[in-house]
C-alpha positions as semicolon CSV with decimal commas, in nm:
position;residue;x (nm);y (nm);z (nm)
1;X;6,317;0,640;4,882
2;X;6,596;0,781;4,660
3;X;6,461;0,623;4,337
4;X;6,092;0,727;4,373
5;X;5,954;1,000;4,145
6;X;5,705;1,265;4,251
7;X;5,372;1,251;4,069
8;X;5,317;1,500;3,793
9;X;5,087;1,774;3,914
10;X;4,922;1,805;3,570
11;X;4,775;1,454;3,595
12;X;4,571;1,559;3,895
13;X;4,412;1,851;3,710
14;X;4,350;1,666;3,382
15;X;4,137;1,389;3,531
16;X;3,858;1,617;3,662
17;X;3,862;1,808;3,334
18;X;3,818;1,490;3,130
19;X;3,535;1,378;3,356
20;X;3,368;1,715;3,312
21;X;3,396;1,698;2,934
22;X;3,255;1,346;2,927
23;X;2,967;1,449;3,147
24;X;2,897;1,750;2,926
25;X;2,905;1,540;2,608
26;X;2,687;1,277;2,768
27;X;2,448;1,546;2,883
28;X;2,376;1,656;2,526
29;X;2,131;1,369;2,497
30;X;1,982;1,417;2,844
31;X;1,671;1,599;2,726
32;X;1,317;1,598;2,856
33;X;1,173;1,271;2,724
34;X;0,809;1,292;2,626
35;X;0,540;1,050;2,512
36;X;0,650;0,811;2,236
37;X;0,502;0,833;1,884
38;X;0,224;0,590;1,795
39;X;0,074;0,461;1,472
40;X;-0,243;0,627;1,352
41;X;-0,574;0,454;1,409
42;X;-0,627;0,151;1,189
43;X;-0,976;0,280;1,107
44;X;-0,820;0,537;0,871
45;X;-0,687;0,262;0,643
46;X;-0,334;0,228;0,506
47;X;-0,179;0,228;0,853
48;X;0,115;0,037;0,710
49;X;0,205;-0,052;0,351
50;X;0,508;-0,214;0,191
51;X;0,705;0,114;0,207
52;X;0,513;0,359;0,431
53;X;0,347;0,391;0,770
54;X;0,124;0,654;0,929
55;X;0,190;0,825;1,263
56;X;-0,021;1,048;1,480
57;X;0,107;1,406;1,482
58;X;0,277;1,516;1,807
59;X;-0,009;1,742;1,914
60;X;0,004;1,856;2,278
61;X;0,341;1,685;2,326
62;X;0,595;1,970;2,309
63;X;0,431;2,220;2,544
64;X;0,727;2,414;2,685
65;X;0,927;2,505;2,376
66;X;0,957;2,830;2,184
67;X;0,738;2,899;1,882
68;X;1,029;2,885;1,636
69;X;1,136;2,541;1,756
70;X;1,160;2,291;1,469
71;X;1,026;1,939;1,521
72;X;1,205;1,660;1,334
73;X;1,108;1,298;1,293
74;X;1,394;1,052;1,344
75;X;1,359;0,716;1,167
76;X;1,608;0,454;1,280
77;X;1,703;0,093;1,253
78;X;1,663;-0,057;1,603
79;X;2,040;-0,121;1,608
80;X;2,100;0,256;1,613
81;X;1,867;0,330;1,904
82;X;2,093;0,245;2,204
83;X;2,378;0,471;2,090
84;X;2,185;0,737;1,901
85;X;2,313;1,092;1,950
86;X;2,098;1,400;1,901
87;X;2,394;1,625;1,827
88;X;2,437;1,510;1,465
89;X;2,303;1,766;1,218
90;X;1,988;1,666;1,023
91;X;2,096;1,554;0,678
92;X;2,460;1,550;0,779
93;X;2,696;1,254;0,753
94;X;2,527;0,954;0,910
95;X;2,179;1,109;0,875
96;X;2,118;1,094;0,498
97;X;1,805;0,921;0,376
98;X;1,982;0,804;0,059
99;X;2,234;0,611;0,271
100;X;1,979;0,464;0,509
101;X;2,061;0,103;0,604
102;X;2,393;0,135;0,421
103;X;2,636;0,377;0,583
104;X;2,358;0,533;0,790
105;X;2,127;0,360;1,036
106;X;1,908;0,665;1,097
107;X;1,783;0,972;0,916
108;X;1,578;1,281;1,000
109;X;1,281;1,410;0,803
110;X;0,941;1,587;0,812
111;X;1,073;1,898;0,980
112;X;0,820;2,168;1,073
113;X;0,777;2,432;1,341
114;X;0,579;2,367;1,654
115;X;0,317;2,611;1,522
116;X;0,199;2,341;1,281
117;X;0,121;2,111;1,573
118;X;-0,133;2,324;1,762
119;X;-0,292;2,200;2,080
120;X;-0,569;2,106;2,108
121;X;-0,655;1,994;1,757
122;X;-0,975;2,102;1,589
123;X;-1,257;1,847;1,601
124;X;-1,274;1,646;1,281
125;X;-0,915;1,719;1,175
126;X;-0,710;1,426;1,046
127;X;-0,379;1,487;1,222
128;X;-0,145;1,223;1,084
129;X;0,195;1,200;0,915
130;X;0,267;0,948;0,640
131;X;0,629;0,838;0,662
132;X;0,781;0,733;0,327
133;X;0,541;0,913;0,094
134;X;0,788;1,116;-0,119
135;X;0,919;0,932;-0,424
136;X;1,065;1,223;-0,622
137;X;1,359;1,285;-0,389
138;X;1,441;0,925;-0,299
139;X;1,765;0,929;-0,501
140;X;1,833;1,303;-0,485
141;X;2,142;1,347;-0,270
142;X;2,075;1,721;-0,257
143;X;1,777;1,639;-0,032
144;X;1,922;1,418;0,244
145;X;1,615;1,481;0,464
146;X;1,378;1,335;0,202
147;X;1,071;1,155;0,332
148;X;1,133;0,875;0,085
149;X;0,990;0,522;0,067
150;X;1,131;0,290;0,330
151;X;1,369;0,032;0,184
152;X;1,224;-0,280;0,342
153;X;0,977;-0,426;0,589
154;X;1,182;-0,317;0,889
155;X;1,134;-0,312;1,179
156;X;1,187;0,060;1,240
157;X;1,171;0,283;1,545
158;X;1,093;0,654;1,542
159;X;1,097;0,953;1,773
160;X;1,035;1,328;1,748
161;X;1,324;1,563;1,823
162;X;1,283;1,939;1,894
163;X;1,569;2,164;1,780
164;X;1,608;2,528;1,867
165;X;1,850;2,627;1,592
166;X;2,097;2,340;1,611
167;X;2,044;2,278;1,981
168;X;1,827;1,984;2,094
169;X;1,577;2,105;2,352
170;X;1,327;1,817;2,384
171;X;1,254;1,472;2,250
172;X;1,002;1,192;2,271
173;X;1,077;0,837;2,370
174;X;1,139;0,586;2,093
175;X;0,833;0,417;1,951
176;X;0,775;0,046;1,960
177;X;0,921;-0,140;1,658
178;X;0,712;-0,086;1,345
179;X;0,706;-0,360;1,084
180;X;0,570;-0,294;0,735
181;X;0,369;-0,526;0,519
182;X;0,549;-0,772;0,296
183;X;0,449;-0,783;-0,070
184;X;0,300;-1,119;-0,167
185;X;0,516;-1,308;-0,420
186;X;0,353;-1,340;-0,761
187;X;0,395;-1,718;-0,753
188;X;0,173;-1,745;-0,446
189;X;-0,119;-1,558;-0,601
190;X;-0,386;-1,814;-0,701
191;X;-0,454;-1,834;-1,074
192;X;-0,816;-1,885;-1,188
193;X;-0,871;-2,251;-1,264
194;X;-0,596;-2,381;-1,036
195;X;-0,566;-2,456;-0,670
196;X;-0,938;-2,490;-0,604
197;X;-1,058;-2,648;-0,285
198;X;-1,207;-2,999;-0,273
199;X;-1,555;-2,854;-0,214
200;X;-1,531;-2,636;-0,522
201;X;-1,417;-2,930;-0,736
202;X;-1,705;-3,145;-0,609
203;X;-1,960;-2,871;-0,674
204;X;-1,827;-2,820;-1,026
205;X;-1,848;-3,195;-1,097
206;X;-2,208;-3,216;-0,973
207;X;-2,313;-2,918;-1,184
208;X;-2,146;-3,069;-1,490
209;X;-2,332;-3,399;-1,441
210;X;-2,665;-3,223;-1,394
211;X;-2,609;-3,016;-1,705
212;X;-2,526;-3,332;-1,905
213;X;-2,844;-3,502;-1,780
214;X;-3,053;-3,198;-1,867
215;X;-2,900;-3,176;-2,213
216;X;-2,962;-3,548;-2,276
217;X;-3,325;-3,507;-2,165
218;X;-3,379;-3,218;-2,404
219;X;-3,235;-3,417;-2,695
220;X;-3,455;-3,718;-2,610
221;X;-3,766;-3,499;-2,595
222;X;-3,688;-3,353;-2,936
223;X;-3,640;-3,701;-3,092
224;X;-3,958;-3,840;-2,930
225;X;-4,161;-3,543;-3,040
226;X;-4,042;-3,584;-3,400
227;X;-4,134;-3,957;-3,407
228;X;-4,477;-3,898;-3,256
229;X;-4,555;-3,629;-3,508
230;X;-4,466;-3,851;-3,805
231;X;-4,679;-4,150;-3,678
232;X;-5,002;-3,969;-3,607
233;X;-5,025;-3,756;-3,915
234;X;-5,192;-3,894;-4,233
235;X;-5,105;-3,779;-4,569
236;X;-5,361;-3,828;-4,854
237;X;-5,251;-3,846;-5,205
238;X;-5,392;-3,552;-5,384
239;X;-5,633;-3,646;-5,659
240;X;-5,515;-3,578;-6,009
241;X;-5,704;-3,296;-6,162
242;X;-5,801;-3,375;-6,520
243;X;-5,936;-3,130;-6,761
244;X;-6,156;-3,279;-7,030
245;X;-6,075;-3,149;-7,369
246;X;-6,354;-3,008;-7,572
247;X;-6,345;-2,944;-7,943
248;X;-6,494;-2,607;-7,999
249;X;-6,716;-2,543;-8,297
250;X;-6,542;-2,318;-8,534
251;X;-6,751;-2,045;-8,671
252;X;-6,683;-1,981;-9,030
253;X;-6,780;-1,667;-9,203
254;X;-7,056;-1,747;-9,447
255;X;-7,023;-1,594;-9,786
256;X;-7,260;-1,311;-9,840
257;X;-7,592;-1,422;-9,985
258;X;-7,612;-1,370;-10,339
259;X;-7,892;-1,163;-10,452
């Protein structure tokens, strides 16, 4: 046909290149996925609070990584999980703790080398991580990887990410959603003397009546005892003691006998 145009040869070469780039970018997150983090045993106490939760350390999880590999904990809002990318730098834009749940739906914290997660653990060791325990850096923008208190009850999801330099080399699966405790409103805390149950009110009434009866009995016994004492006692009028007056004989000095 005289009006038809031949296809541009560059279009044929660009399409495979774009597909290759997309596959490479998509492959950045295709890492070995290991066992998901779990909450620490409830027997330790304080498994979750209003702003923290406790995880088991990833012991015996990252077995095939180099000794200088750094393990990071990723804390995320569940909305960020489906499209989360491991290529964002820890503490970089979109990963700051201070912006969590504002401009950032995930942050990275608690970084340490794999050497601090030896396998197996020593018997008797408490191998846990408390997430949200640092208060001093919560508003310090110079520490975007702060392990600061969580801003609300959640839920949250977490995973561990292994970085060799800036390159992701392994990761765990995302944990199940973790919901923190909700602080009890002050208005719902019972005040002494109010909000008692019907049984408590009845018991208090019975005790009050019994106390009144006992008190009345004690008063009656005191009055009866006083009356009985005054009726049985006899009082005799003391006899008047009279002293008879005697006129004493006055002894007069006799004048000396005259010779």
